[in-house]
Coordinates of C-alpha atoms in Angstrom, one line a residue:
Chain A
M540 CA 163.6 -76.6 91.4
D541 CA 167.3 -76.0 90.2
I542 CA 169.7 -78.8 90.3
A543 CA 172.7 -76.7 91.4
N544 CA 170.9 -75.6 94.7
Y545 CA 171.2 -79.0 95.8
S546 CA 175.1 -79.2 95.5
T547 CA 175.5 -78.3 99.3
Y548 CA 172.5 -79.3 100.9
T549 CA 173.0 -81.5 104.1
L550 CA 170.6 -84.1 105.4
Q551 CA 168.9 -81.5 107.4
N552 CA 168.3 -79.4 104.4
F553 CA 166.6 -82.2 102.5
L554 CA 164.3 -83.1 105.1
D555 CA 163.2 -79.5 105.3
D556 CA 162.7 -78.9 101.5
D557 CA 159.2 -78.8 100.4
D558 CA 159.9 -80.2 97.0
F559 CA 161.9 -83.1 98.5
L560 CA 159.4 -83.8 100.9
R561 CA 156.7 -83.8 98.2
F562 CA 158.8 -86.3 96.1
V563 CA 159.2 -88.7 98.8
I564 CA 155.4 -88.5 99.9
S565 CA 154.1 -88.7 96.4
P566 CA 156.3 -88.6 93.8
S567 CA 155.2 -87.7 90.1
Q568 CA 157.3 -89.0 87.2
K569 CA 158.6 -85.4 86.8
D570 CA 160.0 -85.6 90.6
V571 CA 161.6 -89.0 90.0
N572 CA 163.2 -87.7 86.9
F573 CA 164.4 -84.5 88.4
W574 CA 165.8 -86.2 91.7
Q575 CA 167.4 -88.9 89.5
S576 CA 169.3 -86.2 87.6
V577 CA 170.2 -84.7 91.0
T578 CA 172.0 -87.6 92.0
A579 CA 173.5 -87.9 88.6
V580 CA 175.1 -84.6 88.7
Y581 CA 176.2 -84.9 92.5
P582 CA 176.9 -88.4 93.2
T583 CA 177.9 -87.4 96.9
Q584 CA 174.4 -86.2 97.6
K585 CA 173.2 -90.0 96.9
E586 CA 173.7 -91.0 100.5
N587 CA 171.9 -87.7 102.1
I588 CA 168.8 -88.1 99.7
E589 CA 168.5 -91.8 100.5
E590 CA 168.9 -91.3 104.4
A591 CA 166.4 -88.4 104.1
S592 CA 163.7 -90.5 102.6
K593 CA 164.3 -93.4 104.7
I594 CA 163.5 -91.2 107.7
I595 CA 160.5 -89.6 106.4
L596 CA 159.2 -93.1 105.0
A597 CA 159.8 -94.8 108.5
Y598 CA 157.9 -92.0 110.2
R599 CA 155.0 -92.2 107.8
K600 CA 154.7 -96.0 108.3
Q601 CA 152.4 -95.6 110.9
D602 CA 149.2 -97.0 112.1
V603 CA 146.1 -95.7 110.4
F604 CA 142.7 -95.6 111.9
T605 CA 140.0 -95.3 109.3
N606 CA 136.9 -96.5 111.3
E607 CA 135.6 -97.6 107.9
A608 CA 133.2 -100.3 109.7
N609 CA 131.5 -97.3 111.1
Q610 CA 131.4 -95.0 108.4
Q611 CA 127.7 -96.0 107.4
K612 CA 126.5 -95.9 110.9
V613 CA 127.8 -92.3 111.5
W614 CA 126.3 -91.4 108.1
D615 CA 122.9 -92.7 109.3
R616 CA 123.1 -90.6 112.5
I617 CA 123.9 -87.6 110.5
E618 CA 121.0 -88.3 108.3
A619 CA 118.6 -88.7 111.2
T620 CA 119.6 -85.6 113.1
L621 CA 118.9 -83.6 109.9
Q622 CA 115.7 -85.2 109.4
K623 CA 114.6 -84.5 113.0
Q624 CA 115.7 -80.7 112.6
G625 CA 114.2 -80.4 109.1
A626 CA 110.9 -82.1 110.5
A627 CA 110.8 -79.7 113.5
K628 CA 111.2 -76.6 111.3
Q629 CA 108.5 -77.8 108.7
T630 CA 105.9 -78.6 111.7
V631 CA 106.4 -74.9 113.0
F632 CA 106.1 -73.4 109.6
Q633 CA 102.7 -75.3 109.0
L634 CA 101.2 -74.2 112.1
N635 CA 98.8 -71.3 111.7
R636 CA 99.0 -68.6 114.2
F637 CA 96.1 -69.7 116.7
L638 CA 97.7 -73.1 116.8
R639 CA 101.1 -71.4 117.3
V640 CA 100.1 -69.5 120.4
A641 CA 98.0 -72.7 121.6
A642 CA 101.2 -74.7 121.2
S643 CA 103.4 -72.2 123.0
I644 CA 101.1 -71.9 125.9
L645 CA 101.0 -75.7 126.2
L646 CA 104.8 -75.8 126.0
V647 CA 105.3 -73.3 128.5
S648 CA 102.9 -74.7 130.6
S649 CA 104.2 -78.3 130.4
I650 CA 107.8 -77.2 131.0
G651 CA 106.3 -75.6 134.1
I652 CA 104.6 -78.8 135.2
A653 CA 107.7 -80.8 134.5
Y654 CA 109.9 -78.4 136.4
W655 CA 107.5 -78.5 139.3
M656 CA 107.6 -82.3 139.2
V657 CA 111.2 -82.5 139.1
Q658 CA 111.6 -79.8 141.8
Y659 CA 108.9 -81.0 144.2
N660 CA 108.2 -84.5 143.6
S661 CA 111.4 -86.1 143.4
K662 CA 113.2 -83.9 145.8
T663 CA 114.5 -85.4 149.2
E664 CA 115.3 -83.0 151.8
I665 CA 116.8 -83.9 155.1
S666 CA 117.4 -81.3 158.0
T667 CA 118.6 -81.5 161.3
A668 CA 117.8 -79.9 164.7
F669 CA 120.0 -77.8 166.8
G670 CA 122.6 -80.0 168.3
E671 CA 121.7 -83.0 166.3
L672 CA 124.3 -85.0 164.0
R673 CA 122.8 -87.1 161.3
T674 CA 124.6 -89.2 159.0
V675 CA 123.0 -89.6 155.5
T676 CA 123.7 -92.2 153.1
L677 CA 123.0 -90.7 149.5
P678 CA 121.6 -92.9 146.4
D679 CA 125.3 -93.6 145.2
N680 CA 126.5 -94.7 148.7
S681 CA 128.2 -91.4 149.1
V682 CA 128.0 -90.2 152.9
V683 CA 127.4 -87.0 154.4
V684 CA 127.4 -86.2 157.9
L685 CA 125.3 -83.3 158.8
N686 CA 125.7 -80.9 161.7
G687 CA 123.1 -79.4 163.9
N688 CA 120.8 -76.8 162.2
S689 CA 121.6 -78.0 158.7
K690 CA 119.7 -78.9 155.6
L691 CA 120.6 -81.1 152.7
S692 CA 118.6 -81.8 149.6
Y693 CA 119.0 -83.7 146.3
S694 CA 116.9 -84.3 143.6
G695 CA 116.7 -85.7 139.9
N696 CA 118.0 -89.1 138.3
W697 CA 121.3 -89.9 139.5
D698 CA 121.4 -92.8 137.1
K699 CA 121.5 -90.4 134.2
N700 CA 122.6 -87.0 135.4
S701 CA 125.4 -85.7 137.7
R702 CA 124.9 -86.3 141.4
E703 CA 124.0 -82.8 142.7
V704 CA 123.3 -81.9 146.3
W705 CA 122.4 -78.7 147.9
I706 CA 123.3 -77.9 151.5
S707 CA 123.0 -75.0 154.1
G708 CA 124.6 -75.2 157.4
E709 CA 127.4 -77.6 157.8
G710 CA 128.3 -81.0 156.2
F711 CA 131.3 -83.4 156.1
F712 CA 131.2 -85.2 152.5
K713 CA 132.5 -88.6 151.8
V714 CA 131.8 -88.8 148.0
N715 CA 132.1 -92.2 146.4
H716 CA 134.5 -92.3 143.5
L717 CA 132.7 -93.6 140.5
N718 CA 135.3 -92.5 137.6
K719 CA 137.6 -94.9 136.4
D720 CA 139.2 -93.2 133.8
P721 CA 140.4 -89.5 134.5
R722 CA 140.6 -88.7 130.9
H723 CA 137.0 -89.5 130.2
I724 CA 134.5 -88.4 132.8
K725 CA 131.1 -89.2 132.5
T726 CA 128.4 -86.7 133.6
T727 CA 127.1 -89.3 136.1
E728 CA 130.7 -89.5 137.7
R729 CA 130.5 -86.1 138.8
F730 CA 129.3 -84.8 142.2
I731 CA 128.1 -81.2 142.7
V732 CA 127.4 -79.4 146.0
H733 CA 125.7 -76.3 145.6
C734 CA 125.5 -73.7 148.4
N735 CA 124.8 -70.0 147.8
D736 CA 126.9 -68.9 145.1
V737 CA 129.5 -71.5 145.6
N738 CA 129.4 -74.9 143.5
I739 CA 131.7 -77.7 144.6
E740 CA 132.5 -80.3 141.8
V741 CA 134.1 -83.4 142.8
L742 CA 134.7 -87.0 141.7
G743 CA 135.5 -88.8 144.9
T744 CA 136.9 -87.1 147.9
S745 CA 136.2 -86.1 151.3
F746 CA 135.7 -82.4 152.5
N747 CA 133.8 -80.2 154.9
V748 CA 131.3 -77.4 153.8
R749 CA 130.2 -74.8 156.2
N750 CA 127.8 -72.5 154.8
R751 CA 126.4 -70.0 157.6
H752 CA 125.2 -66.2 157.4
N753 CA 126.2 -66.2 153.4
K754 CA 129.6 -67.4 154.4
T755 CA 130.8 -70.7 153.0
N756 CA 133.9 -72.3 154.1
V757 CA 135.1 -75.4 152.4
G758 CA 138.0 -77.5 153.8
L759 CA 139.3 -80.5 151.8
V760 CA 140.6 -83.6 153.5
T761 CA 141.3 -86.1 150.8
G762 CA 141.2 -85.9 147.1
K763 CA 140.8 -83.0 144.7
I764 CA 138.1 -80.6 144.2
R765 CA 136.9 -77.8 142.0
L766 CA 135.5 -74.9 143.6
E767 CA 133.5 -72.5 141.4
Y768 CA 132.1 -69.4 142.7
L769 CA 130.6 -66.1 141.5
D770 CA 133.1 -63.4 141.7
Q771 CA 131.5 -59.9 142.2
K772 CA 134.3 -57.8 140.9
S773 CA 134.3 -59.4 137.3
N774 CA 130.8 -60.9 137.6
N775 CA 132.1 -64.0 136.3
N776 CA 132.4 -67.3 137.4
R777 CA 135.8 -68.3 138.9
A778 CA 137.3 -71.5 140.0
I779 CA 139.8 -72.9 142.1
I780 CA 141.2 -76.2 142.5
M781 CA 141.7 -77.4 146.0
K782 CA 144.0 -80.0 147.2
P783 CA 144.3 -81.7 150.5
G784 CA 144.5 -79.4 153.4
D785 CA 143.4 -76.4 151.2
Y786 CA 140.8 -74.2 153.2
V787 CA 138.8 -71.4 151.4
E788 CA 136.4 -68.9 152.8
Y789 CA 134.0 -67.3 150.6
A790 CA 131.6 -64.4 151.6
Q791 CA 130.0 -61.3 150.3
K792 CA 130.8 -62.9 146.6
H793 CA 134.3 -62.9 146.9
V794 CA 137.2 -65.3 148.2
V795 CA 138.0 -63.9 151.7
A796 CA 140.9 -66.1 152.7
Q797 CA 142.6 -69.1 151.1
T798 CA 144.7 -70.9 153.8
K799 CA 146.4 -74.3 154.3
L800 CA 145.4 -76.4 157.2
A801 CA 148.3 -78.0 159.0
V802 CA 146.0 -81.0 160.4
P803 CA 143.2 -81.2 157.6
A804 CA 141.6 -84.3 159.8
K805 CA 140.5 -81.6 162.4
L806 CA 137.9 -80.3 159.9
T807 CA 136.0 -83.5 160.8
E808 CA 136.0 -83.6 164.7
W809 CA 132.8 -82.0 165.1
T810 CA 131.5 -85.2 163.2
N811 CA 132.2 -87.2 166.6
H812 CA 130.3 -84.9 168.5
E813 CA 133.2 -82.8 169.2
L814 CA 133.7 -79.2 169.7
L815 CA 136.9 -78.0 168.3
F816 CA 138.0 -74.3 168.6
N817 CA 141.5 -73.1 167.9
N818 CA 142.6 -69.6 168.9
S819 CA 139.0 -68.6 168.9
T820 CA 137.4 -65.5 170.3
L821 CA 134.0 -65.5 172.2
A822 CA 132.3 -64.2 169.0
Q823 CA 133.4 -67.2 167.1
I824 CA 132.6 -69.4 169.9
A825 CA 129.3 -67.8 170.5
E826 CA 128.4 -68.2 166.6
V827 CA 129.0 -71.9 166.6
M828 CA 126.9 -72.3 169.9
A829 CA 124.0 -70.3 167.9
D830 CA 124.3 -71.8 164.6
D831 CA 124.8 -75.5 165.5
Y832 CA 123.3 -75.8 168.9
G833 CA 120.4 -73.2 168.9
Y834 CA 121.7 -71.2 171.8
H835 CA 121.2 -67.5 172.1
V836 CA 124.4 -65.7 173.5
D837 CA 124.2 -62.3 175.0
F838 CA 127.5 -60.1 175.8
A839 CA 126.9 -57.8 178.7
N840 CA 129.7 -55.6 177.2
P841 CA 130.2 -56.0 173.3
Q842 CA 133.9 -55.8 173.9
L843 CA 133.9 -59.3 175.7
A844 CA 133.1 -60.9 172.3
N845 CA 136.6 -60.1 171.3
L846 CA 138.3 -62.0 174.2
K847 CA 140.2 -64.8 172.8
I848 CA 141.0 -68.3 174.1
E849 CA 144.7 -69.1 173.3
G850 CA 145.4 -72.6 171.8
E851 CA 143.0 -75.4 171.2
I852 CA 139.8 -76.4 173.1
S853 CA 138.2 -79.6 172.4
V854 CA 135.0 -80.6 174.4
S855 CA 132.3 -82.8 173.8
N856 CA 129.2 -80.7 174.8
I857 CA 128.1 -77.3 175.5
G858 CA 128.4 -77.8 179.4
E859 CA 132.2 -78.5 179.1
L860 CA 132.7 -75.6 176.6
I861 CA 130.9 -73.2 179.1
E862 CA 133.3 -74.6 181.8
T863 CA 136.5 -74.1 179.8
I864 CA 135.4 -70.5 178.9
T865 CA 134.8 -69.7 182.6
T866 CA 138.0 -71.1 183.8
T867 CA 140.3 -69.8 181.1
L868 CA 138.6 -66.2 181.0
P869 CA 137.7 -63.3 183.4
V870 CA 133.9 -63.8 182.6
K871 CA 130.9 -65.2 184.2
I872 CA 128.2 -67.0 182.3
T873 CA 124.6 -67.5 183.3
Q874 CA 122.2 -69.6 181.5
T875 CA 118.5 -69.9 181.4
D876 CA 117.4 -72.8 179.2
K877 CA 119.3 -71.9 175.7
N878 CA 119.7 -68.2 176.5
I879 CA 123.3 -67.4 177.7
T880 CA 124.5 -64.1 179.2
I881 CA 128.3 -63.7 179.4
T882 CA 129.4 -60.7 181.6
S883 CA 132.8 -59.4 182.9
I884 CA 134.1 -60.5 186.5
N885 CA 136.0 -57.3 187.0
P886 CA 133.4 -54.5 186.2
Chain B
M442 CA 153.8 -71.3 100.6
S443 CA 150.0 -71.2 100.7
Q444 CA 149.7 -74.3 98.8
S445 CA 150.0 -77.8 100.0
I446 CA 153.1 -79.4 99.3
V447 CA 151.1 -82.6 98.6
S448 CA 148.0 -81.7 96.7
I449 CA 146.5 -85.4 96.3
N450 CA 142.9 -85.4 95.0
E451 CA 142.5 -81.5 96.1
D452 CA 139.9 -81.1 93.5
N453 CA 137.4 -80.9 95.8
T454 CA 136.5 -77.3 95.2
A455 CA 133.7 -78.0 92.7
I456 CA 132.1 -80.5 95.4
W457 CA 132.5 -77.8 97.9
L458 CA 130.7 -75.3 95.8
A459 CA 128.0 -77.7 94.9
F460 CA 127.6 -78.7 98.6
K461 CA 127.2 -74.9 99.5
E462 CA 124.4 -74.8 96.7
G463 CA 122.6 -77.2 98.8
S464 CA 123.4 -80.2 96.7
W465 CA 122.7 -83.4 99.1
E466 CA 124.7 -85.4 96.5
A467 CA 128.0 -83.3 97.2
Y468 CA 127.5 -83.3 100.7
T469 CA 127.3 -87.1 100.7
Q470 CA 130.6 -87.2 98.5
L471 CA 132.2 -84.7 101.2
Y472 CA 131.5 -87.1 103.7
N473 CA 132.7 -90.1 102.0
I474 CA 135.9 -88.4 100.7
H475 CA 137.1 -87.3 104.2
F476 CA 135.5 -89.7 106.7
K477 CA 138.5 -91.8 106.9
A478 CA 141.0 -89.1 107.2
L479 CA 139.0 -87.3 109.6
N480 CA 138.8 -90.4 111.9
N481 CA 142.5 -90.9 111.6
Y482 CA 143.4 -87.5 112.6
G483 CA 140.9 -87.6 115.5
Y484 CA 142.3 -90.8 116.8
K485 CA 145.7 -88.9 117.5
F486 CA 143.9 -87.0 120.0
T487 CA 141.7 -89.5 121.8
R488 CA 141.4 -93.4 121.6
D489 CA 137.8 -92.8 122.4
V490 CA 136.0 -93.7 119.2
N491 CA 132.6 -92.4 120.4
I492 CA 134.1 -88.8 120.9
I493 CA 135.5 -89.2 117.3
E494 CA 132.3 -90.1 116.0
D495 CA 130.3 -87.6 117.9
A496 CA 132.8 -85.1 116.6
V497 CA 132.3 -86.0 112.9
H498 CA 128.7 -86.2 113.3
D499 CA 128.4 -82.5 114.9
L500 CA 131.0 -81.3 112.4
F501 CA 128.7 -82.4 109.5
I502 CA 125.5 -81.3 111.1
K503 CA 127.2 -77.8 111.5
L504 CA 128.3 -78.0 107.8
W505 CA 125.0 -78.7 106.5
T506 CA 123.1 -76.2 108.7
N507 CA 125.4 -73.2 107.9
R508 CA 126.3 -74.1 104.3
A509 CA 124.9 -70.8 102.9
T510 CA 127.1 -68.8 105.1
L511 CA 130.3 -70.9 104.5
G512 CA 133.6 -69.5 102.9
N513 CA 135.7 -70.9 100.3
P514 CA 138.4 -72.5 102.0
T515 CA 141.8 -73.1 99.9
S516 CA 141.9 -76.5 101.0
V517 CA 138.5 -78.3 102.1
K518 CA 140.5 -81.0 103.7
N519 CA 142.4 -78.6 106.0
Y520 CA 139.3 -76.8 106.8
L521 CA 137.6 -79.9 108.1
Y522 CA 140.8 -81.1 110.0
K523 CA 140.7 -77.6 111.8
S524 CA 137.1 -77.7 112.4
L525 CA 137.2 -81.4 113.7
R526 CA 140.2 -80.4 115.8
G527 CA 138.0 -77.7 117.3
V528 CA 135.2 -80.0 118.1
I529 CA 137.3 -82.6 119.7
F530 CA 139.0 -80.3 121.9
R531 CA 135.7 -78.9 123.2
K532 CA 134.3 -82.2 123.8
M533 CA 137.3 -83.5 125.5
Q534 CA 137.5 -80.3 127.7
V535 CA 134.1 -80.6 128.9
Q536 CA 134.8 -84.2 129.7
S537 CA 138.3 -83.7 131.4
R538 CA 137.8 -80.5 133.1
F539 CA 139.3 -82.0 136.4
V540 CA 142.5 -83.3 134.6
D541 CA 142.9 -80.1 132.8
L542 CA 143.0 -77.4 134.9
E543 CA 146.4 -77.5 136.3
C544 CA 148.4 -78.1 133.1
E545 CA 148.2 -74.8 131.2
T546 CA 151.5 -75.1 129.4
D547 CA 150.8 -77.9 126.8
Y548 CA 147.5 -79.5 125.5
N549 CA 145.2 -80.9 128.1
F550 CA 145.4 -83.8 126.1
S551 CA 147.8 -86.3 124.1
F552 CA 148.8 -86.3 120.7
E553 CA 149.9 -89.9 119.8
I554 CA 150.9 -91.8 116.8
S555 CA 151.3 -95.2 116.9
F556 CA 153.4 -98.0 115.3
D557 CA 152.2 -101.0 116.9
H558 CA 150.7 -102.7 114.0
Q559 CA 153.5 -102.1 111.3
I560 CA 155.4 -105.3 110.2
I561 CA 158.5 -104.2 108.8
A562 CA 160.7 -107.1 107.4
N563 CA 163.8 -105.2 106.9
E564 CA 165.9 -105.0 110.0
E565 CA 167.6 -101.7 109.3
E566 CA 164.2 -100.0 108.6
R567 CA 162.7 -101.5 112.0
E568 CA 165.6 -100.0 113.9
L569 CA 165.2 -96.6 112.2
Q570 CA 161.4 -96.8 113.1
L571 CA 162.0 -97.8 116.8
K572 CA 164.5 -94.7 117.3
I573 CA 161.9 -92.5 115.8
K574 CA 159.1 -93.8 117.8
T575 CA 161.3 -93.5 121.1
V576 CA 162.2 -90.0 120.4
V577 CA 158.9 -88.6 119.0
K578 CA 157.2 -90.2 122.3
T579 CA 159.2 -88.0 124.5
L580 CA 157.9 -84.8 122.9
P581 CA 155.0 -82.7 124.1
A582 CA 151.7 -83.1 122.4
R583 CA 151.7 -79.8 120.2
Q584 CA 155.3 -80.6 119.1
Q585 CA 154.3 -84.1 118.0
E586 CA 151.3 -82.7 116.2
I587 CA 153.4 -80.2 114.2
I588 CA 155.6 -83.1 113.1
Y589 CA 152.7 -85.3 112.1
L590 CA 151.1 -82.5 109.9
R591 CA 154.4 -81.8 108.4
F592 CA 155.7 -85.0 107.6
Y593 CA 152.8 -87.4 107.5
E594 CA 150.0 -84.9 106.0
G595 CA 152.6 -83.1 104.2
L596 CA 151.6 -79.6 105.0
G597 CA 153.4 -76.3 104.7
Y598 CA 153.8 -74.0 107.5
E599 CA 151.1 -71.6 106.8
E600 CA 148.5 -74.5 106.7
I601 CA 149.9 -76.0 109.8
A602 CA 149.5 -72.5 111.6
D603 CA 146.0 -72.4 110.4
I604 CA 144.9 -75.6 111.4
M605 CA 146.5 -75.7 114.9
E606 CA 145.0 -71.9 115.0
I607 CA 148.4 -70.4 115.9
N608 CA 150.2 -67.8 114.0
I609 CA 153.0 -68.8 111.7
N610 CA 155.6 -67.2 113.9
S611 CA 154.1 -69.4 116.7
A612 CA 154.5 -72.4 114.3
Y613 CA 158.3 -71.9 113.8
K614 CA 158.8 -71.2 117.7
L615 CA 157.0 -74.6 118.3
L616 CA 159.2 -76.4 115.9
Y617 CA 162.4 -74.5 117.5
K618 CA 161.1 -75.7 120.9
A619 CA 160.7 -79.2 119.6
F620 CA 164.2 -78.9 118.1
N621 CA 165.6 -77.7 121.5
N622 CA 163.9 -80.4 123.5
L623 CA 165.2 -82.9 121.1
Q624 CA 168.8 -81.7 121.2
G625 CA 168.6 -82.5 125.0
A626 CA 167.0 -85.8 124.7
L627 CA 169.1 -86.9 121.8
K628 CA 172.4 -86.1 123.4
T629 CA 172.1 -89.0 125.7
S630 CA 170.4 -91.4 123.3
K631 CA 172.8 -91.1 120.4
L632 CA 170.5 -91.3 117.9
A633 CA 172.3 -89.4 115.2
V634 CA 170.1 -90.0 112.4
I635 CA 167.2 -88.7 114.2
I636 CA 168.9 -85.3 114.9
G637 CA 168.9 -84.7 111.2
L638 CA 165.2 -85.0 111.2
Y639 CA 164.9 -82.5 113.9
S640 CA 167.7 -80.1 113.0
C641 CA 166.0 -79.7 109.9
L642 CA 162.8 -78.2 111.6
G643 CA 165.2 -76.0 113.6
A644 CA 166.8 -74.7 110.5
Y645 CA 163.5 -73.9 108.9
V646 CA 163.4 -71.4 111.6
Y647 CA 166.5 -69.5 110.5
K648 CA 165.8 -69.8 106.9
N649 CA 162.4 -67.6 107.5

């Protein structure tokens, strides 16, 4: 600390000076004497020095949260945790070999039994037949509309854990929003949908999941969801945040397509017993007929599967669908029960 | 400048060494010395006292469990600040994954100081504080934190860089950014006095 240094100091320089900062925050007698002599030698600096200390002091006059009331409580918790840890260690060391083996067998088998109980005893499973739509109300009052030939299951205690469901087939989810403070999300406020290698994590939204032939399509209607999937290339879990109208197609362990839907609400038209297709090929139509309604579709000539119906089809049942196909495309459809054969009109 | 500018009661080294040897008494002392400051620092990141208490709990459990393998930090307090900060961040990240994912530029959480309960009789001082409050509030969380560590905790840049887990250059850059942001904000608000406060932070960048 050399007094001469301070002759040309600006207000900024003072604020930036470590020695000055220490003098303002916790002055020693030596500091006080030193800065008094600075003002004595350079009286013009008095204003800067006063101004700079005012700024620092005003900033420092801020609210302090000491949480003193809970200091003992938190300490008691720390002691309790350490005691538990210590106790656990001691018991293990005191056990002789036989007891240790016996204990581990007991432990493994009881974990097994517990797992079995959780997995099988409290699991609820709902499945739909071909062509059947069913609306399921979950324990938290969220609603799932299940398409035909689909399965939904859930288990566990939703009062304490995340809400988790497993789905195969197709379902439209309207998830009840429980979270009130987005900065603090409790586990019970999360809703997770599992299908194949994809997990969909949501708070409260509506979205459509279609999971057939190891392909998973997710379309979001409202809200925001987090899609977590296993990426084959990196063998890591990756995540996508989806916004309304986003549509993600996942298959063979990677994201095949990510598109934006013009009218997201169309995702849900099947829930009104409507069959909706847009610029679809006969192969795609046949897949839905097979997956959702249990039809078996044969093409007399495999190339027929590539025929495409331009534009949108919206029909309410398979009969109308067949009629639409035969009127728009040069094909003939013969049907015996659920077996359908599509042949070309001009051979 | 590896030493704290303000070294108040920093003779914790003896306590730290005793604690590492397994002295329960020293461990208790560490807790009692730092509990209040740690809560105050934690409170800047979250107003959820449960998170702060959980973080302090976890931090002290980890300290005792790993005491034999811990090093000898230059400043025990800074070491605890840094550790607590890490624990809180992890806890809050788990809690707020939804909110986080879209903003990667700044922290995924806020850093907030409050002046709400300060009673200042002096009109001039009250006005000055109001100005400071207004300007600081507009800064991103990281810039607010660096100002806090500098002017409230009285830390040197090396210490700040260590606690915030950035390198010293980044600490300078961060201050430079704070300075730039403020110049923009201050042009409109005519807070000439405050410009002084932040220009000095900018000047630090040039000096080093």
